[in-house]
PDB file of C-alpha atoms in Angstrom:
ATOM      1  CA  MET A   1       0.000   0.000   0.000  1.00 68.00           C
ATOM      2  CA  ASP A   2       1.549   3.320  -1.044  1.00 88.00           C
ATOM      3  CA  ALA A   3       1.305   6.661   0.798  1.00 90.00           C
ATOM      4  CA  TYR A   4      -1.715   7.869  -1.173  1.00 92.00           C
ATOM      5  CA  GLU A   5      -3.719   4.702  -0.468  1.00 93.00           C
ATOM      6  CA  GLU A   6      -2.838   4.982   3.240  1.00 93.00           C
ATOM      7  CA  LEU A   7      -4.114   8.556   3.182  1.00 94.00           C
ATOM      8  CA  LEU A   8      -7.431   7.464   1.637  1.00 95.00           C
ATOM      9  CA  VAL A   9      -7.859   4.783   4.322  1.00 95.00           C
ATOM     10  CA  LEU A  10      -7.229   7.428   6.983  1.00 96.00           C
ATOM     11  CA  ALA A  11      -9.739   9.773   5.311  1.00 96.00           C
ATOM     12  CA  ARG A  12     -12.505   7.155   5.354  1.00 96.00           C
ATOM     13  CA  GLY A  13     -11.815   6.339   8.997  1.00 96.00           C
ATOM     14  CA  THR A  14     -11.866  10.044   9.935  1.00 95.00           C
ATOM     15  CA  ALA A  15     -15.254  10.509   8.258  1.00 96.00           C
ATOM     16  CA  ARG A  16     -16.689   7.567  10.196  1.00 95.00           C
ATOM     17  CA  THR A  17     -15.260   8.952  13.459  1.00 94.00           C
ATOM     18  CA  LEU A  18     -16.814  12.383  12.898  1.00 94.00           C
ATOM     19  CA  LEU A  19     -20.222  10.869  12.204  1.00 94.00           C
ATOM     20  CA  ALA A  20     -19.970   8.620  15.255  1.00 93.00           C
ATOM     21  CA  GLN A  21     -19.104  11.632  17.431  1.00 91.00           C
ATOM     22  CA  GLY A  22     -22.177  13.492  16.200  1.00 91.00           C
ATOM     23  CA  VAL A  23     -20.263  16.224  14.324  1.00 92.00           C
ATOM     24  CA  ALA A  24     -22.830  17.189  11.695  1.00 91.00           C
ATOM     25  CA  PRO A  25     -21.415  17.798   8.192  1.00 93.00           C
ATOM     26  CA  LEU A  26     -21.994  20.981   6.190  1.00 92.00           C
ATOM     27  CA  SER A  27     -23.588  21.010   2.744  1.00 94.00           C
ATOM     28  CA  PHE A  28     -21.515  22.273  -0.220  1.00 95.00           C
ATOM     29  CA  ARG A  29     -23.327  22.971  -3.528  1.00 94.00           C
ATOM     30  CA  ASP A  30     -22.102  24.484  -6.790  1.00 93.00           C
ATOM     31  CA  ASP A  31     -23.799  26.262  -9.664  1.00 92.00           C
ATOM     32  CA  GLU A  32     -24.023  23.064 -11.708  1.00 91.00           C
ATOM     33  CA  GLY A  33     -26.173  21.278  -9.130  1.00 92.00           C
ATOM     34  CA  ALA A  34     -23.437  19.041  -7.664  1.00 93.00           C
ATOM     35  CA  ALA A  35     -23.456  18.742  -3.872  1.00 95.00           C
ATOM     36  CA  VAL A  36     -21.571  16.954  -1.107  1.00 95.00           C
ATOM     37  CA  ASP A  37     -21.874  16.875   2.676  1.00 96.00           C
ATOM     38  CA  GLY A  38     -18.645  17.079   4.619  1.00 95.00           C
ATOM     39  CA  TRP A  39     -16.180  19.086   6.706  1.00 95.00           C
ATOM     40  CA  VAL A  40     -13.563  21.715   5.856  1.00 94.00           C
ATOM     41  CA  VAL A  41     -10.062  20.271   6.287  1.00 93.00           C
ATOM     42  CA  ASP A  42      -7.990  23.313   5.259  1.00 91.00           C
ATOM     43  CA  ARG A  43      -7.959  26.434   3.094  1.00 89.00           C
ATOM     44  CA  LEU A  44      -6.439  26.157  -0.367  1.00 85.00           C
ATOM     45  CA  PRO A  45      -4.890  28.869  -2.547  1.00 78.00           C
ATOM     46  CA  ALA A  46      -7.719  30.715  -4.268  1.00 66.00           C
ATOM     47  CA  TRP A  47      -5.934  31.088  -7.608  1.00 55.00           C
ATOM     48  CA  ASP A  48      -2.936  29.619  -9.259  1.00 42.00           C
ATOM     49  CA  ARG A  49      -1.437  33.132  -9.262  1.00 40.00           C
ATOM     50  CA  GLY A  50      -1.937  33.305  -5.503  1.00 39.00           C
ATOM     51  CA  GLY A  51      -3.884  35.712  -3.343  1.00 42.00           C
ATOM     52  CA  ALA A  52      -7.578  35.993  -2.561  1.00 48.00           C
ATOM     53  CA  ALA A  53      -8.212  39.114  -4.702  1.00 53.00           C
ATOM     54  CA  VAL A  54      -7.168  39.956  -8.256  1.00 54.00           C
ATOM     55  CA  ARG A  55      -7.568  43.500  -9.579  1.00 56.00           C
ATOM     56  CA  THR A  56      -7.632  44.443 -13.247  1.00 57.00           C
ATOM     57  CA  ARG A  57      -8.280  47.794 -14.802  1.00 53.00           C
ATOM     58  CA  ARG A  58     -12.066  47.430 -14.800  1.00 58.00           C
ATOM     59  CA  THR A  59     -12.860  44.343 -12.676  1.00 67.00           C
ATOM     60  CA  GLU A  60     -12.148  42.962  -9.224  1.00 64.00           C
ATOM     61  CA  VAL A  61     -12.314  39.252  -8.400  1.00 74.00           C
ATOM     62  CA  ARG A  62     -12.538  37.871  -4.870  1.00 78.00           C
ATOM     63  CA  SER A  63     -12.256  34.145  -4.254  1.00 83.00           C
ATOM     64  CA  SER A  64     -11.805  31.574  -1.500  1.00 88.00           C
ATOM     65  CA  CYS A  65     -11.160  27.859  -1.794  1.00 91.00           C
ATOM     66  CA  ALA A  66     -11.454  25.041   0.752  1.00 92.00           C
ATOM     67  CA  LEU A  67     -10.384  21.433   0.925  1.00 94.00           C
ATOM     68  CA  VAL A  68     -13.473  19.411   1.908  1.00 95.00           C
ATOM     69  CA  LEU A  69     -13.673  15.843   3.246  1.00 96.00           C
ATOM     70  CA  ASP A  70     -17.074  14.330   2.460  1.00 96.00           C
ATOM     71  CA  VAL A  71     -18.941  11.750   4.535  1.00 95.00           C
ATOM     72  CA  ASP A  72     -17.568   8.925   2.350  1.00 96.00           C
ATOM     73  CA  GLY A  73     -13.933   9.913   2.959  1.00 95.00           C
ATOM     74  CA  ARG A  74     -13.277  11.608  -0.432  1.00 96.00           C
ATOM     75  CA  PHE A  75     -11.561  14.980  -0.953  1.00 96.00           C
ATOM     76  CA  HIS A  76     -13.029  17.927  -2.880  1.00 96.00           C
ATOM     77  CA  ARG A  77     -12.083  21.492  -3.804  1.00 94.00           C
ATOM     78  CA  TYR A  78     -14.831  24.031  -3.123  1.00 95.00           C
ATOM     79  CA  ARG A  79     -14.270  27.522  -4.532  1.00 92.00           C
ATOM     80  CA  ASP A  80     -16.474  30.567  -3.932  1.00 90.00           C
ATOM     81  CA  SER A  81     -15.609  33.512  -6.191  1.00 87.00           C
ATOM     82  CA  SER A  82     -17.235  36.907  -6.769  1.00 85.00           C
ATOM     83  CA  LEU A  83     -16.697  39.128  -9.816  1.00 82.00           C
ATOM     84  CA  ARG A  84     -17.307  42.878  -9.469  1.00 79.00           C
ATOM     85  CA  MET A  85     -17.723  44.652 -12.760  1.00 78.00           C
ATOM     86  CA  PRO A  86     -18.922  48.210 -13.580  1.00 77.00           C
ATOM     87  CA  ALA A  87     -21.809  48.322 -16.020  1.00 75.00           C
ATOM     88  CA  GLY A  88     -23.894  51.373 -16.977  1.00 76.00           C
ATOM     89  CA  GLY A  89     -22.764  53.505 -14.071  1.00 74.00           C
ATOM     90  CA  ARG A  90     -23.276  50.818 -11.434  1.00 81.00           C
ATOM     91  CA  THR A  91     -21.378  47.799 -10.156  1.00 78.00           C
ATOM     92  CA  VAL A  92     -22.600  44.298 -10.954  1.00 80.00           C
ATOM     93  CA  VAL A  93     -21.526  41.459  -8.673  1.00 81.00           C
ATOM     94  CA  THR A  94     -21.529  37.931 -10.076  1.00 84.00           C
ATOM     95  CA  ARG A  95     -20.935  34.997  -7.745  1.00 87.00           C
ATOM     96  CA  ARG A  96     -19.751  31.567  -8.812  1.00 90.00           C
ATOM     97  CA  LEU A  97     -19.572  28.324  -6.785  1.00 92.00           C
ATOM     98  CA  GLU A  98     -17.399  25.474  -8.053  1.00 92.00           C
ATOM     99  CA  LEU A  99     -17.084  21.942  -6.653  1.00 94.00           C
ATOM    100  CA  SER A 100     -14.525  19.498  -8.039  1.00 94.00           C
ATOM    101  CA  PRO A 101     -12.558  16.438  -6.847  1.00 95.00           C
ATOM    102  CA  ALA A 102      -9.224  17.227  -5.193  1.00 94.00           C
ATOM    103  CA  SER A 103      -6.347  15.508  -6.957  1.00 92.00           C
ATOM    104  CA  ALA A 104      -3.355  13.888  -5.293  1.00 92.00           C
ATOM    105  CA  ARG A 105      -1.248  16.773  -6.586  1.00 91.00           C
ATOM    106  CA  THR A 106      -3.453  19.252  -4.677  1.00 90.00           C
ATOM    107  CA  LEU A 107      -2.974  17.271  -1.459  1.00 91.00           C
ATOM    108  CA  VAL A 108       0.801  17.019  -1.904  1.00 90.00           C
ATOM    109  CA  ALA A 109       1.024  20.793  -2.349  1.00 88.00           C
ATOM    110  CA  LEU A 110      -0.477  21.515   1.081  1.00 86.00           C
ATOM    111  CA  GLY A 111       2.866  21.598   2.857  1.00 81.00           C
ATOM    112  CA  PRO A 112       6.551  20.650   2.880  1.00 81.00           C
ATOM    113  CA  GLY A 113       7.991  17.293   3.918  1.00 80.00           C
ATOM    114  CA  ARG A 114       7.089  13.898   2.582  1.00 85.00           C
ATOM    115  CA  PRO A 115       4.057  13.661   0.292  1.00 86.00           C
ATOM    116  CA  PHE A 116       0.724  13.911   2.141  1.00 91.00           C
ATOM    117  CA  ASP A 117       2.386  14.677   5.494  1.00 91.00           C
ATOM    118  CA  GLN A 118       0.464  17.919   5.986  1.00 92.00           C
ATOM    119  CA  VAL A 119      -2.944  16.555   5.021  1.00 93.00           C
ATOM    120  CA  THR A 120      -2.341  13.526   7.271  1.00 93.00           C
ATOM    121  CA  VAL A 121      -1.755  15.833  10.250  1.00 93.00           C
ATOM    122  CA  LEU A 122      -4.888  17.814   9.414  1.00 93.00           C
ATOM    123  CA  LEU A 123      -6.998  14.651   9.205  1.00 94.00           C
ATOM    124  CA  GLU A 124      -5.708  13.399  12.550  1.00 93.00           C
ATOM    125  CA  GLN A 125      -6.664  16.730  14.143  1.00 92.00           C
ATOM    126  CA  LEU A 126     -10.075  17.005  12.459  1.00 92.00           C
ATOM    127  CA  PRO A 127     -12.117  15.128  15.124  1.00 90.00           C
ATOM    128  CA  TRP A 128     -11.071  17.894  17.551  1.00 89.00           C
ATOM    129  CA  THR A 129     -11.020  20.896  15.208  1.00 86.00           C
ATOM    130  CA  ALA A 130     -14.220  20.282  13.202  1.00 84.00           C
ATOM    131  CA  VAL A 131     -17.072  22.510  14.325  1.00 69.00           C
ATOM    132  CA  PRO A 132     -20.025  20.500  15.665  1.00 55.00           C
ATOM    133  CA  HIS A 133     -23.412  21.720  14.517  1.00 46.00           C
ATOM    134  CA  ARG A 134     -25.602  20.258  17.196  1.00 46.00           C
ATOM    135  CA  PRO A 135     -28.742  22.063  18.373  1.00 42.00           C
ATOM    136  CA  ALA A 136     -27.974  24.108  21.423  1.00 41.00           C
ATOM    137  CA  VAL A 137     -29.636  22.867  24.608  1.00 45.00           C
ATOM    138  CA  ARG A 138     -30.590  25.657  26.959  1.00 46.00           C
ATOM    139  CA  PRO A 139     -29.907  24.640  30.560  1.00 49.00           C
ATOM    140  CA  GLN A 140     -33.028  24.577  32.678  1.00 57.00           C
ATOM    141  CA  PRO A 141     -32.957  26.677  35.854  1.00 60.00           C
ATOM    142  CA  VAL A 142     -32.638  24.615  39.000  1.00 62.00           C
ATOM    143  CA  ALA A 143     -35.075  25.543  41.740  1.00 66.00           C
ATOM    144  CA  ALA A 144     -33.397  26.672  44.930  1.00 68.00           C
ATOM    145  CA  PRO A 145     -33.991  24.366  47.909  1.00 73.00           C
ATOM    146  CA  PRO A 146     -36.400  25.733  50.538  1.00 77.00           C
ATOM    147  CA  PRO A 147     -34.730  27.470  53.489  1.00 76.00           C
ATOM    148  CA  PRO A 148     -34.249  25.252  56.522  1.00 77.00           C
ATOM    149  CA  ALA A 149     -36.715  25.634  59.357  1.00 76.00           C
ATOM    150  CA  PRO A 150     -35.386  27.717  62.262  1.00 73.00           C
ATOM    151  CA  VAL A 151     -34.102  25.617  65.132  1.00 72.00           C
ATOM    152  CA  LEU A 152     -35.415  26.737  68.509  1.00 67.00           C
ATOM    153  CA  PRO A 153     -33.179  26.482  71.575  1.00 67.00           C
ATOM    154  CA  SER A 154     -34.000  23.786  74.057  1.00 67.00           C
ATOM    155  CA  TRP A 155     -35.427  26.251  76.575  1.00 64.00           C
ATOM    156  CA  ALA A 156     -37.958  27.545  74.021  1.00 63.00           C
ATOM    157  CA  ARG A 157     -39.268  24.142  73.016  1.00 64.00           C
ATOM    158  CA  ARG A 158     -42.611  23.410  74.639  1.00 66.00           C
ATOM    159  CA  PRO A 159     -44.559  20.202  74.169  1.00 65.00           C
ATOM    160  CA  GLY A 160     -47.751  20.770  72.224  1.00 62.00           C
ATOM    161  CA  PRO A 161     -51.138  19.947  73.698  1.00 65.00           C
ATOM    162  CA  GLU A 162     -52.054  16.329  73.427  1.00 65.00           C
ATOM    163  CA  PRO A 163     -55.097  15.635  71.285  1.00 61.00           C
ATOM    164  CA  VAL A 164     -58.274  14.912  73.225  1.00 59.00           C
ATOM    165  CA  ALA A 165     -60.314  12.064  71.906  1.00 60.00           C
ATOM    166  CA  ALA A 166     -63.862  13.011  71.054  1.00 56.00           C
ATOM    167  CA  VAL A 167     -66.538  11.409  73.253  1.00 54.00           C
ATOM    168  CA  PRO A 168     -69.529  10.020  71.333  1.00 61.00           C
ATOM    169  CA  ALA A 169     -72.884  11.699  71.996  1.00 58.00           C
ATOM    170  CA  ALA A 170     -74.422   8.502  73.359  1.00 62.00           C
ATOM    171  CA  GLY A 171     -71.568   8.169  75.851  1.00 61.00           C
ATOM    172  CA  ARG A 172     -72.009  11.762  76.954  1.00 64.00           C
ATOM    173  CA  ARG A 173     -75.731  11.263  77.525  1.00 64.00           C
ATOM    174  CA  ARG A 174     -75.150   8.046  79.456  1.00 68.00           C
ATOM    175  CA  ALA A 175     -72.486   9.655  81.638  1.00 66.00           C
ATOM    176  CA  GLY A 176     -74.738  12.669  82.254  1.00 62.00           C
ATOM    177  CA  ALA A 177     -77.650  10.451  83.216  1.00 61.00           C
ATOM    178  CA  VAL A 178     -75.528   8.501  85.735  1.00 64.00           C
ATOM    179  CA  THR A 179     -74.155  11.695  87.239  1.00 67.00           C
ATOM    180  CA  GLY A 180     -77.662  13.161  87.484  1.00 60.00           C
ATOM    181  CA  MET A 181     -79.009  10.003  89.144  1.00 63.00           C
ATOM    182  CA  LEU A 182     -76.281  10.110  91.780  1.00 67.00           C
ATOM    183  CA  LEU A 183     -76.910  13.767  92.496  1.00 64.00           C
ATOM    184  CA  GLY A 184     -80.695  13.179  92.539  1.00 59.00           C
ATOM    185  CA  LEU A 185     -80.248  10.208  94.877  1.00 62.00           C
ATOM    186  CA  ALA A 186     -78.220  12.330  97.262  1.00 68.00           C
ATOM    187  CA  GLY A 187     -80.809  15.104  97.149  1.00 65.00           C
ATOM    188  CA  GLY A 188     -83.626  12.601  97.616  1.00 60.00           C
ATOM    189  CA  CYS A 189     -81.903  11.129 100.708  1.00 67.00           C
ATOM    190  CA  VAL A 190     -81.593  14.590 102.241  1.00 64.00           C
ATOM    191  CA  CYS A 191     -85.275  15.307 101.572  1.00 65.00           C
ATOM    192  CA  ALA A 192     -86.267  11.870 102.918  1.00 62.00           C
ATOM    193  CA  THR A 193     -84.378  12.455 106.159  1.00 69.00           C
ATOM    194  CA  ALA A 194     -86.003  15.852 106.588  1.00 66.00           C
ATOM    195  CA  ALA A 195     -89.510  14.447 105.883  1.00 63.00           C
ATOM    196  CA  THR A 196     -89.046  11.572 108.388  1.00 67.00           C
ATOM    197  CA  LEU A 197     -87.901  13.948 111.136  1.00 68.00           C
ATOM    198  CA  ALA A 198     -90.820  16.304 110.435  1.00 65.00           C
ATOM    199  CA  CYS A 199     -93.447  13.510 110.594  1.00 63.00           C
ATOM    200  CA  THR A 200     -91.993  12.149 113.819  1.00 67.00           C
ATOM    201  CA  ALA A 201     -91.982  15.591 115.406  1.00 66.00           C
ATOM    202  CA  LEU A 202     -95.591  16.311 114.435  1.00 64.00           C
ATOM    203  CA  TRP A 203     -97.351  13.021 115.017  1.00 61.00           C
ATOM    204  CA  GLY A 204     -95.008  10.999 117.193  1.00 61.00           C
ATOM    205  CA  GLY A 205     -94.005   7.357 116.723  1.00 59.00           C
ATOM    206  CA  GLY A 206     -97.278   6.448 115.037  1.00 58.00           C
ATOM    207  CA  ALA A 207     -96.330   8.511 112.026  1.00 55.00           C
ATOM    208  CA  ARG A 208     -93.204   6.425 111.222  1.00 60.00           C
ATOM    209  CA  PRO A 209     -94.838   4.487 108.324  1.00 64.00           C
ATOM    210  CA  ALA A 210     -95.959   7.746 106.761  1.00 63.00           C
ATOM    211  CA  GLY A 211     -92.437   9.193 107.197  1.00 58.00           C
ATOM    212  CA  LEU A 212     -90.851   6.170 105.530  1.00 62.00           C
ATOM    213  CA  ALA A 213     -93.265   6.393 102.598  1.00 68.00           C
ATOM    214  CA  ALA A 214     -92.510  10.083 102.205  1.00 63.00           C
ATOM    215  CA  ALA A 215     -88.779   9.357 102.364  1.00 60.00           C
ATOM    216  CA  GLY A 216     -89.057   6.696  99.667  1.00 67.00           C
ATOM    217  CA  ALA A 217     -91.029   9.063  97.444  1.00 68.00           C
ATOM    218  CA  CYS A 218     -88.397  11.789  97.902  1.00 65.00           C
ATOM    219  CA  VAL A 219     -85.549   9.424  96.998  1.00 59.00           C
ATOM    220  CA  ALA A 220     -87.334   8.133  93.873  1.00 70.00           C
ATOM    221  CA  ALA A 221     -88.350  11.596  92.727  1.00 68.00           C
ATOM    222  CA  GLY A 222     -84.841  13.011  93.283  1.00 63.00           C
ATOM    223  CA  THR A 223     -83.205  10.164  91.386  1.00 64.00           C
ATOM    224  CA  ALA A 224     -85.580  10.499  88.408  1.00 68.00           C
ATOM    225  CA  LEU A 225     -85.241  14.271  88.219  1.00 66.00           C
ATOM    226  CA  GLY A 226     -81.445  14.024  88.460  1.00 60.00           C
ATOM    227  CA  ALA A 227     -81.279  11.523  85.573  1.00 60.00           C
ATOM    228  CA  VAL A 228     -83.431  13.754  83.344  1.00 64.00           C
ATOM    229  CA  ARG A 229     -81.424  16.893  84.073  1.00 66.00           C
ATOM    230  CA  GLY A 230     -78.170  14.977  83.539  1.00 59.00           C
ATOM    231  CA  ARG A 231     -79.233  13.820  80.057  1.00 62.00           C
ATOM    232  CA  ARG A 232     -80.271  17.341  79.061  1.00 65.00           C
ATOM    233  CA  ALA A 233     -77.012  18.848  80.337  1.00 61.00           C
ATOM    234  CA  ALA A 234     -74.991  16.334  78.242  1.00 55.00           C
ATOM    235  CA  GLY A 235     -76.503  17.747  75.001  1.00 59.00           C
ATOM    236  CA  PRO A 236     -78.501  16.148  72.187  1.00 57.00           C
ATOM    237  CA  GLY A 237     -77.376  12.827  70.753  1.00 52.00           C
TER     238      GLY A 237
END
């Protein structure tokens, strides 16, 4: 394998590497309808006479030329030239785009040293020097974390009130009725004692049965009234 064949193998491998790295190729089209997709390797002399601008007495020509590596690993020359020419008191600008295969002679002329040394160096650097044309991704703003809660000193920390379990309405009514019965029973006993003493004082020992009956009535009435008032005080349910 000679030096030129080795260069072509390197060119094909470089094209595959650029595609694998996601470096999007540019599109190069000429006036004849030919087109290739690839990457600019280096700038070439614009004209055989050298220089990027040529002035004559009545015209001015500007030109640029690039060495392009296409996606298949082939080399091309891409020249963009503009011709300025006065016509009828105004200047007419004519642009011309030319795309043609780059010969081995063009590649050898890139630099001194052994043949193809300069283009080999440029190809080896291309995965790092080619401009990637990926869509820009705008970074999304990151929300700031919420501020930490203030830490109270130990002397300022007080235990919160413990939750009180709700008492069902039926339980409240039952408890109120029991409480009322006890209070009514106590009141009835007091009334019964007073009634017994009053009957004994008025009618003597013969009135004891009547006093006991009155005492029993007082106890029963006090207990019943206490139960009713206790239920009402406990609320509806």
